[in-house]
Amino acid sequence: MRYRDEQPPLPPCVTQRPYAVSSATPNLPGASDTPSVVPSNLSGLNPTPPINPNTPLDPSFTTGTNSYGVFRIYSHGPPSLYPDTHDTAELYQSPNFDTTGSSSKRPWWSIFGTSLTSVTENLYAPFNNATSYLLTLWSNTGENSKSIPEIKRLVQILRDPRFSMGDLHDYNPEQENKRFDRYIDSGPRISDSESLFNPNDGWSEATVSIHLPYEGLRQRSENDATCFDVENILYRRPLEVLKSALNEASSEGFHWFPFHEYWKSSEDAPAERLYSELYTANAFIEEHARVAEEQSKIGTGIHPEAVIIGIMLWSDSTHLSSFGNASLWPIYLYIGNQSKYLRCKTSLFAAHHLAYIPKLSDKFQDFYRQVFGVPAAADVITHCKRELVHLIWLLIIDDDFMHAYVHGFRHEFIDGITRLVFPRFFTYAADYPEKVLLACIKYLAECPCPRCGVLKPKICNIGTKADNANRNKTRRADSEIIHHQIACARDLIFTKGIPPSSLRIKGVLGTESLTPVRSAFSQKLFPHGFNHYQMLVPDLMHEFELGVWKATFVHLMRILHANGSNSTQDLNARYRLVRPFGRGTIRHFGTNASSMKKLAARDYEDLLQCAIPVFEQLLQPPHDKIVLTLLFELATWHALAKLRLHTESSVRSLENSTRRLGKAIRHFRNVTCTAFITKELPSEQAARGRRVAALRAKQPMTAATERSRTTVANSKEKRFNLSTYKLHALGDYAYSIRMFGTTDSYTTQVGETQHKLVKKYYSRASKAHPERGISKQQRRERALLKIAERCNAADKNLSRGDASETHTQRAVVSPTLRFQDAEKLPYSDPHTKYHISSDTKYKVNVYQWPGDEDPGLRNFLPRLYDHLLSRVMGQEYDGDEHTFSAVERNAITIVNDLIYRHKVLRVNYTSYDLRRNQDSINPRTSPDIIILSREDDTHTTPHPYWYARVVGIFHTYIIKSGSDEAPVPERIDFLYVRWFGRDLVHRSGWKARHLLRIGFVDSSDPSAFGFLDPALVVRGVHLIPAFKLGQTSEFLPPSVIRSKSDGDKDWVAYYVNIFVDRDMFMRFRGGGVGHKSTRAATNVFLADRHPFDETAAEDVEENGEDLHDGAIEEECDSGQSDEENEEHEGDVAPEGEEDLGPEDGEDCEEAEEEALGYDEL
């Protein structure tokens, strides 16, 4: 079967329905010219017929099926407003693609004003001229340092035809910034009716008052308690933020009518549910139906159509500088109606800064001591920290927002129709310390989960039937009983003087680890049916990459230290030999992996994805197999949990993967961990010493300090702990995917990307009031980019301009271009299969090429002619097995006997989630590829791929002979490759739980090398050496085609890294929605499944063990002393943990500082 590249499809065709509105509803000028929402370039779609406005609407509406078998079902009929754009920023994921913007056919100016004239006349408003605007834009955007890119930006401005030196005679940057700030804060002038800014969505300052508890102090009520005022709280009114977001250009692509999305893999296959965006998930669909039902009960007559705007929240504290203790605790708001593929791009400014939460200042203790004569106890401080967070949320969720929440607010949409918009909260992404703050439960308590009431000793049963049943049975739900318990506890604290952490308060609050603080979301939204526990979604970055996997990796390092025999050094050396892959997908492991210095979440992810070959045979049996099985299950679970497009089958696979992972991790603990006496790593011991020293310095008189006065000279024994919230959270991912969409939509990584912006703002802000300066910088930059968006749209539609570059390079002779050899390679057309440069400076005469004396180039020229001739004749590729005679080869002539070498081949492909992406193939750094196989051996298990290493990238020009017409040179691109063969003895695949192993074909075999059409390349592939088998020179004698870094040896075998990214994972697992052209070949993988994936209800025996694992229920040993468990229970977080540390993906402040884990394994 020949590989055929498929373009990503446009969404299933939807013909929007008319919506009855009052005749008084205003229409946008030019609305009659607005085209149909069905784009004219739909290909491969089965469009639905036009809807007759006089025909009663069916209760549901099914779209046509697109070329990939995807269709949608709208439960309440066809949408009256459908985003008719399919933004290239959403479809095309590679930065090398040349994108042309949106496919919208509405007038470009309609989002900026009411007419073309008014928009063009106010193009640079409020600036007096283009020069002032350009300089202000440059000074307030981009990076802070005088970097090369920033100098280039400045040069572009100076060369801009709109720039005029005459406009600079009275330009003052400081005054211009102040004038601009006043303008966006005070609103448009009368003469400027086309302002892009809403003055009501600016920053406000407020004060909240915390009621202070004191042990033994009796008062009539809580309102009589002494208050501590927290001043200068910066926040924005959420309703105004939403209104401003609806007036931005990006709102044109918002989805207002949720839908179920389905996929049919073939004509006769059953339809399968898809999960991706928030607006295709159950929570959004159910809430939209509930709002629509409530509105339908309101009186008679014509009412505005009701839609909901989904609110997704992120918050996390971050350090603002590399030195000092300056930090910021921002709350970010995103709009769930916008595609997640756009929300995640910081350049599009989809994040709305909602508030900056202050810390409880050092003045608090002074105030408390002044009032009560003694410093506040630890439990009082913890209580006040909780109070502060929820008081700020009560401030944010104001009366205007609540009125809109209940009754909606009117907004005129781009189609000129006014609809009623209802704000709704859906997700809140935060790390564990913030989750417990928001859920109002105790930190690391007996019931540590904010979503259910699981007991800590039962956490190790992850994946069992008992665990799943317990989650459903104890799922947290806000209730009046909880409100009564909290009210009684607060009454005891303030009227009886009972300490917040006393046993009496615990008794009143019950057994669910509640705190005497009621959630602000509960106070405001519970009467309207909102359950605030449900919005606290799992967090893949903190809970798995920096949680379960990091803790597992740390304990594996302890085991290797205990095992001795250079195991740790071998691991470090192996990781350093792993090739990088992609644009930062797998980075070079430059430092010792075992030391774990300066590692971010992405680095731990890389360690996991490459772990199996690295750990192989570092331990003796049976521990080697146990560890490799655990690593395979960890990587499988991680890949499934991180998919950006799920089918119902893949969600069930995630549930089954959780079962297998639970079984594997318990087996690892029970067998391997008990076989070794593991102690602290040197870095852990040093970090413990620093923590003890810091505790002594801060609290010299407390009991906790006395307990900490122990020696740190000897390393402590460390056991593997399964009683952690982060391990427990893995069982909630399948539920959350069905409820809120895939995890990439609400991972904390999205919020973390905003931190680099606030750090940039901090460097420009006043250090006396950094929060105020940051808020001003944020608002200013966002406003400037709105103007830039308007100007760019005008430039694109009102003028045309092209730029060209010329350059010269010297020619070299080498099979593979060197690092210093540069060639021109502009942006790629995403619609083509591949992209190779057109440069001709690296040319080689084919008759001067090294001949048969090099084993890697033997018979190069005749085989090249055979390949070119077969391409010209249009023969199906068969592995270059067809050989032509010398006479037949004379049918073509290579122009000037020249072939041209290139440095990079860009391979475009459609990913499993229907996006267009790209691999860069470089023979020096990323040389390995896969193509569809042409296997005809019936005695071996079929495999869909062939594997090759690209030795050279070429193009040439040929002329066909025998034609009466004047010869026209034809360009042909080709690759010279070295083939791999599969290891048929090695057991691999999903049932065997091991990676596929391949090795180079011996150079004595005529098929060891060959030529290949670049259009046949499916993707680049990541290969990791089978380190245990070592290297050899038997496959190929010294040759010019081998990389210098490899010397004269090859690795005996390589493992195919199927976990390198999500698309690669789905190409080796099968079932990828976007893998249309390879689906028939890769369906063979669907039959290779572990028994857990094949059985849903019955038990399966393997090696005498019960795989169902449903009857198992045990209590876990926490792996640490009770004293360690109790030390932080109920706290907000260990000191310093509320701030973002280096492991969260940002720069490290200290090279060797190890942040104390929230729950260590």
PDB file of N, CA and C in Angstrom, residues 1040-1103:
ATOM      1  N   VAL A1040      32.443   6.642   4.755  1.00  0.00           N
ATOM      2  CA  VAL A1040      32.203   8.068   4.829  1.00  0.00           C
ATOM      3  C   VAL A1040      30.762   8.375   5.216  1.00  0.00           C
ATOM      4  N   ILE A1041      29.868   7.401   5.060  1.00  0.00           N
ATOM      5  CA  ILE A1041      28.459   7.673   5.343  1.00  0.00           C
ATOM      6  C   ILE A1041      28.145   7.614   6.836  1.00  0.00           C
ATOM      7  N   ARG A1042      29.028   7.075   7.635  1.00  0.00           N
ATOM      8  CA  ARG A1042      28.772   6.981   9.064  1.00  0.00           C
ATOM      9  C   ARG A1042      29.151   8.284   9.742  1.00  0.00           C
ATOM     10  N   SER A1043      28.361   8.693  10.718  1.00  0.00           N
ATOM     11  CA  SER A1043      28.614   9.923  11.458  1.00  0.00           C
ATOM     12  C   SER A1043      29.947   9.834  12.193  1.00  0.00           C
ATOM     13  N   LYS A1044      30.653  10.973  12.234  1.00  0.00           N
ATOM     14  CA  LYS A1044      31.944  10.989  12.927  1.00  0.00           C
ATOM     15  C   LYS A1044      31.794  10.693  14.412  1.00  0.00           C
ATOM     16  N   SER A1045      30.670  11.084  14.993  1.00  0.00           N
ATOM     17  CA  SER A1045      30.457  10.843  16.416  1.00  0.00           C
ATOM     18  C   SER A1045      30.351   9.361  16.724  1.00  0.00           C
ATOM     19  N   ASP A1046      29.989   8.535  15.720  1.00  0.00           N
ATOM     20  CA  ASP A1046      29.872   7.095  15.938  1.00  0.00           C
ATOM     21  C   ASP A1046      31.188   6.370  15.746  1.00  0.00           C
ATOM     22  N   GLY A1047      32.202   7.056  15.267  1.00  0.00           N
ATOM     23  CA  GLY A1047      33.470   6.401  14.992  1.00  0.00           C
ATOM     24  C   GLY A1047      33.312   5.391  13.874  1.00  0.00           C
ATOM     25  N   ASP A1048      33.844   4.224  14.072  1.00  0.00           N
ATOM     26  CA  ASP A1048      33.757   3.160  13.066  1.00  0.00           C
ATOM     27  C   ASP A1048      32.872   2.020  13.563  1.00  0.00           C
ATOM     28  N   LYS A1049      31.978   2.316  14.490  1.00  0.00           N
ATOM     29  CA  LYS A1049      31.129   1.274  15.054  1.00  0.00           C
ATOM     30  C   LYS A1049      29.667   1.688  14.997  1.00  0.00           C
ATOM     31  N   ASP A1050      28.824   0.676  14.964  1.00  0.00           N
ATOM     32  CA  ASP A1050      27.380   0.853  15.059  1.00  0.00           C
ATOM     33  C   ASP A1050      26.891   0.166  16.324  1.00  0.00           C
ATOM     34  N   TRP A1051      25.764   0.647  16.838  1.00  0.00           N
ATOM     35  CA  TRP A1051      25.111  -0.097  17.903  1.00  0.00           C
ATOM     36  C   TRP A1051      24.535  -1.374  17.315  1.00  0.00           C
ATOM     37  N   VAL A1052      24.647  -2.442  18.066  1.00  0.00           N
ATOM     38  CA  VAL A1052      24.143  -3.727  17.589  1.00  0.00           C
ATOM     39  C   VAL A1052      22.653  -3.647  17.290  1.00  0.00           C
ATOM     40  N   ALA A1053      21.919  -2.926  18.119  1.00  0.00           N
ATOM     41  CA  ALA A1053      20.468  -2.814  17.926  1.00  0.00           C
ATOM     42  C   ALA A1053      19.988  -1.505  18.512  1.00  0.00           C
ATOM     43  N   TYR A1054      18.779  -1.119  18.092  1.00  0.00           N
ATOM     44  CA  TYR A1054      18.125   0.087  18.590  1.00  0.00           C
ATOM     45  C   TYR A1054      16.698  -0.272  19.000  1.00  0.00           C
ATOM     46  N   TYR A1055      16.195   0.480  19.960  1.00  0.00           N
ATOM     47  CA  TYR A1055      14.783   0.386  20.325  1.00  0.00           C
ATOM     48  C   TYR A1055      14.019   1.550  19.691  1.00  0.00           C
ATOM     49  N   VAL A1056      12.840   1.255  19.185  1.00  0.00           N
ATOM     50  CA  VAL A1056      11.978   2.290  18.626  1.00  0.00           C
ATOM     51  C   VAL A1056      11.223   2.943  19.765  1.00  0.00           C
ATOM     52  N   ASN A1057      11.454   4.220  19.955  1.00  0.00           N
ATOM     53  CA  ASN A1057      10.830   4.929  21.072  1.00  0.00           C
ATOM     54  C   ASN A1057       9.406   5.325  20.702  1.00  0.00           C
ATOM     55  N   ILE A1058       8.466   4.465  21.002  1.00  0.00           N
ATOM     56  CA  ILE A1058       7.066   4.723  20.661  1.00  0.00           C
ATOM     57  C   ILE A1058       6.436   5.757  21.582  1.00  0.00           C
ATOM     58  N   PHE A1059       7.123   6.123  22.653  1.00  0.00           N
ATOM     59  CA  PHE A1059       6.580   7.079  23.615  1.00  0.00           C
ATOM     60  C   PHE A1059       7.115   8.493  23.415  1.00  0.00           C
ATOM     61  N   VAL A1060       7.836   8.740  22.320  1.00  0.00           N
ATOM     62  CA  VAL A1060       8.535  10.014  22.178  1.00  0.00           C
ATOM     63  C   VAL A1060       7.560  11.185  22.111  1.00  0.00           C
ATOM     64  N   ASP A1061       6.403  11.010  21.481  1.00  0.00           N
ATOM     65  CA  ASP A1061       5.351  12.027  21.520  1.00  0.00           C
ATOM     66  C   ASP A1061       4.015  11.326  21.319  1.00  0.00           C
ATOM     67  N   ARG A1062       2.917  12.079  21.470  1.00  0.00           N
ATOM     68  CA  ARG A1062       1.590  11.441  21.440  1.00  0.00           C
ATOM     69  C   ARG A1062       1.253  10.887  20.054  1.00  0.00           C
ATOM     70  N   ASP A1063       1.661  11.587  19.015  1.00  0.00           N
ATOM     71  CA  ASP A1063       1.364  11.106  17.674  1.00  0.00           C
ATOM     72  C   ASP A1063       2.092   9.799  17.396  1.00  0.00           C
ATOM     73  N   MET A1064       3.351   9.712  17.793  1.00  0.00           N
ATOM     74  CA  MET A1064       4.097   8.477  17.591  1.00  0.00           C
ATOM     75  C   MET A1064       3.468   7.346  18.386  1.00  0.00           C
ATOM     76  N   PHE A1065       3.030   7.642  19.588  1.00  0.00           N
ATOM     77  CA  PHE A1065       2.367   6.648  20.429  1.00  0.00           C
ATOM     78  C   PHE A1065       1.151   6.064  19.715  1.00  0.00           C
ATOM     79  N   MET A1066       0.325   6.930  19.120  1.00  0.00           N
ATOM     80  CA  MET A1066      -0.872   6.461  18.446  1.00  0.00           C
ATOM     81  C   MET A1066      -0.545   5.737  17.138  1.00  0.00           C
ATOM     82  N   ARG A1067       0.573   6.065  16.513  1.00  0.00           N
ATOM     83  CA  ARG A1067       0.956   5.353  15.289  1.00  0.00           C
ATOM     84  C   ARG A1067       1.369   3.922  15.586  1.00  0.00           C
ATOM     85  N   PHE A1068       1.783   3.639  16.802  1.00  0.00           N
ATOM     86  CA  PHE A1068       2.161   2.281  17.174  1.00  0.00           C
ATOM     87  C   PHE A1068       1.116   1.597  18.051  1.00  0.00           C
ATOM     88  N   ARG A1069       0.071   2.323  18.395  1.00  0.00           N
ATOM     89  CA  ARG A1069      -1.016   1.712  19.156  1.00  0.00           C
ATOM     90  C   ARG A1069      -2.246   1.473  18.288  1.00  0.00           C
ATOM     91  N   GLY A1070      -2.437   2.304  17.272  1.00  0.00           N
ATOM     92  CA  GLY A1070      -3.593   2.179  16.397  1.00  0.00           C
ATOM     93  C   GLY A1070      -4.770   2.965  16.932  1.00  0.00           C
ATOM     94  N   GLY A1071      -5.677   3.302  16.024  1.00  0.00           N
ATOM     95  CA  GLY A1071      -6.871   4.021  16.442  1.00  0.00           C
ATOM     96  C   GLY A1071      -6.755   5.518  16.391  1.00  0.00           C
ATOM     97  N   GLY A1072      -5.727   6.069  15.737  1.00  0.00           N
ATOM     98  CA  GLY A1072      -5.591   7.519  15.624  1.00  0.00           C
ATOM     99  C   GLY A1072      -6.581   8.076  14.614  1.00  0.00           C
ATOM    100  N   VAL A1073      -7.376   9.044  15.034  1.00  0.00           N
ATOM    101  CA  VAL A1073      -8.400   9.597  14.155  1.00  0.00           C
ATOM    102  C   VAL A1073      -7.766  10.235  12.921  1.00  0.00           C
ATOM    103  N   GLY A1074      -6.670  10.922  13.083  1.00  0.00           N
ATOM    104  CA  GLY A1074      -6.033  11.622  11.976  1.00  0.00           C
ATOM    105  C   GLY A1074      -5.140  10.755  11.108  1.00  0.00           C
ATOM    106  N   HIS A1075      -4.950   9.490  11.472  1.00  0.00           N
ATOM    107  CA  HIS A1075      -4.047   8.608  10.723  1.00  0.00           C
ATOM    108  C   HIS A1075      -4.820   7.846   9.653  1.00  0.00           C
ATOM    109  N   LYS A1076      -5.537   8.587   8.847  1.00  0.00           N
ATOM    110  CA  LYS A1076      -6.398   7.976   7.836  1.00  0.00           C
ATOM    111  C   LYS A1076      -5.611   7.171   6.819  1.00  0.00           C
ATOM    112  N   SER A1077      -4.503   7.723   6.337  1.00  0.00           N
ATOM    113  CA  SER A1077      -3.762   7.082   5.251  1.00  0.00           C
ATOM    114  C   SER A1077      -2.982   5.860   5.711  1.00  0.00           C
ATOM    115  N   THR A1078      -2.743   5.702   7.001  1.00  0.00           N
ATOM    116  CA  THR A1078      -2.010   4.535   7.510  1.00  0.00           C
ATOM    117  C   THR A1078      -2.894   3.609   8.326  1.00  0.00           C
ATOM    118  N   ARG A1079      -4.185   3.904   8.400  1.00  0.00           N
ATOM    119  CA  ARG A1079      -5.065   3.147   9.301  1.00  0.00           C
ATOM    120  C   ARG A1079      -5.138   1.673   8.928  1.00  0.00           C
ATOM    121  N   ALA A1080      -5.260   1.383   7.648  1.00  0.00           N
ATOM    122  CA  ALA A1080      -5.371  -0.011   7.233  1.00  0.00           C
ATOM    123  C   ALA A1080      -4.130  -0.803   7.623  1.00  0.00           C
ATOM    124  N   ALA A1081      -2.967  -0.150   7.532  1.00  0.00           N
ATOM    125  CA  ALA A1081      -1.720  -0.844   7.867  1.00  0.00           C
ATOM    126  C   ALA A1081      -1.537  -1.003   9.370  1.00  0.00           C
ATOM    127  N   THR A1082      -1.942  -0.007  10.136  1.00  0.00           N
ATOM    128  CA  THR A1082      -1.683  -0.029  11.579  1.00  0.00           C
ATOM    129  C   THR A1082      -2.794  -0.698  12.381  1.00  0.00           C
ATOM    130  N   ASN A1083      -3.856  -1.143  11.721  1.00  0.00           N
ATOM    131  CA  ASN A1083      -4.901  -1.862  12.457  1.00  0.00           C
ATOM    132  C   ASN A1083      -4.372  -3.136  13.092  1.00  0.00           C
ATOM    133  N   VAL A1084      -3.221  -3.612  12.606  1.00  0.00           N
ATOM    134  CA  VAL A1084      -2.618  -4.804  13.197  1.00  0.00           C
ATOM    135  C   VAL A1084      -2.276  -4.566  14.665  1.00  0.00           C
ATOM    136  N   PHE A1085      -1.997  -3.329  15.027  1.00  0.00           N
ATOM    137  CA  PHE A1085      -1.668  -3.033  16.425  1.00  0.00           C
ATOM    138  C   PHE A1085      -2.877  -3.188  17.348  1.00  0.00           C
ATOM    139  N   LEU A1086      -4.078  -3.043  16.811  1.00  0.00           N
ATOM    140  CA  LEU A1086      -5.274  -3.130  17.644  1.00  0.00           C
ATOM    141  C   LEU A1086      -5.453  -4.515  18.227  1.00  0.00           C
ATOM    142  N   ALA A1087      -4.891  -5.523  17.564  1.00  0.00           N
ATOM    143  CA  ALA A1087      -5.005  -6.888  18.073  1.00  0.00           C
ATOM    144  C   ALA A1087      -3.946  -7.212  19.113  1.00  0.00           C
ATOM    145  N   ASP A1088      -2.942  -6.350  19.245  1.00  0.00           N
ATOM    146  CA  ASP A1088      -1.864  -6.575  20.210  1.00  0.00           C
ATOM    147  C   ASP A1088      -2.174  -5.794  21.473  1.00  0.00           C
ATOM    148  N   ARG A1089      -2.882  -6.410  22.382  1.00  0.00           N
ATOM    149  CA  ARG A1089      -3.292  -5.750  23.611  1.00  0.00           C
ATOM    150  C   ARG A1089      -3.038  -6.647  24.816  1.00  0.00           C
ATOM    151  N   HIS A1090      -2.759  -6.005  25.925  1.00  0.00           N
ATOM    152  CA  HIS A1090      -2.638  -6.715  27.190  1.00  0.00           C
ATOM    153  C   HIS A1090      -4.009  -7.262  27.572  1.00  0.00           C
ATOM    154  N   PRO A1091      -4.055  -8.397  28.302  1.00  0.00           N
ATOM    155  CA  PRO A1091      -5.373  -8.939  28.689  1.00  0.00           C
ATOM    156  C   PRO A1091      -6.282  -7.948  29.401  1.00  0.00           C
ATOM    157  N   PHE A1092      -5.721  -7.003  30.140  1.00  0.00           N
ATOM    158  CA  PHE A1092      -6.569  -5.995  30.790  1.00  0.00           C
ATOM    159  C   PHE A1092      -7.374  -5.204  29.761  1.00  0.00           C
ATOM    160  N   ASP A1093      -6.784  -4.976  28.583  1.00  0.00           N
ATOM    161  CA  ASP A1093      -7.472  -4.216  27.548  1.00  0.00           C
ATOM    162  C   ASP A1093      -8.494  -5.059  26.805  1.00  0.00           C
ATOM    163  N   GLU A1094      -8.350  -6.372  26.882  1.00  0.00           N
ATOM    164  CA  GLU A1094      -9.234  -7.256  26.140  1.00  0.00           C
ATOM    165  C   GLU A1094     -10.437  -7.702  26.946  1.00  0.00           C
ATOM    166  N   THR A1095     -10.362  -7.587  28.270  1.00  0.00           N
ATOM    167  CA  THR A1095     -11.461  -8.032  29.123  1.00  0.00           C
ATOM    168  C   THR A1095     -11.877  -6.901  30.025  1.00  0.00           C
ATOM    169  N   ALA A1096     -13.147  -6.663  30.107  1.00  0.00           N
ATOM    170  CA  ALA A1096     -13.663  -5.587  30.946  1.00  0.00           C
ATOM    171  C   ALA A1096     -14.328  -6.119  32.200  1.00  0.00           C
ATOM    172  N   ALA A1097     -14.800  -7.360  32.183  1.00  0.00           N
ATOM    173  CA  ALA A1097     -15.567  -7.852  33.320  1.00  0.00           C
ATOM    174  C   ALA A1097     -15.002  -9.126  33.920  1.00  0.00           C
ATOM    175  N   GLU A1098     -14.446 -10.022  33.066  1.00  0.00           N
ATOM    176  CA  GLU A1098     -14.020 -11.304  33.599  1.00  0.00           C
ATOM    177  C   GLU A1098     -12.548 -11.280  33.964  1.00  0.00           C
ATOM    178  N   ASP A1099     -12.169 -12.223  34.857  1.00  0.00           N
ATOM    179  CA  ASP A1099     -10.784 -12.323  35.287  1.00  0.00           C
ATOM    180  C   ASP A1099      -9.979 -13.080  34.254  1.00  0.00           C
ATOM    181  N   VAL A1100      -8.699 -12.710  34.142  1.00  0.00           N
ATOM    182  CA  VAL A1100      -7.793 -13.372  33.210  1.00  0.00           C
ATOM    183  C   VAL A1100      -6.569 -13.806  33.983  1.00  0.00           C
ATOM    184  N   GLU A1101      -6.105 -15.015  33.732  1.00  0.00           N
ATOM    185  CA  GLU A1101      -4.950 -15.527  34.435  1.00  0.00           C
ATOM    186  C   GLU A1101      -3.690 -15.309  33.614  1.00  0.00           C
ATOM    187  N   GLU A1102      -2.664 -14.803  34.265  1.00  0.00           N
ATOM    188  CA  GLU A1102      -1.351 -14.677  33.630  1.00  0.00           C
ATOM    189  C   GLU A1102      -0.312 -14.957  34.692  1.00  0.00           C
ATOM    190  N   ASN A1103       0.480 -16.015  34.456  1.00  0.00           N
ATOM    191  CA  ASN A1103       1.501 -16.425  35.429  1.00  0.00           C
ATOM    192  C   ASN A1103       0.887 -16.706  36.794  1.00  0.00           C
TER     193      ASN A1103
END
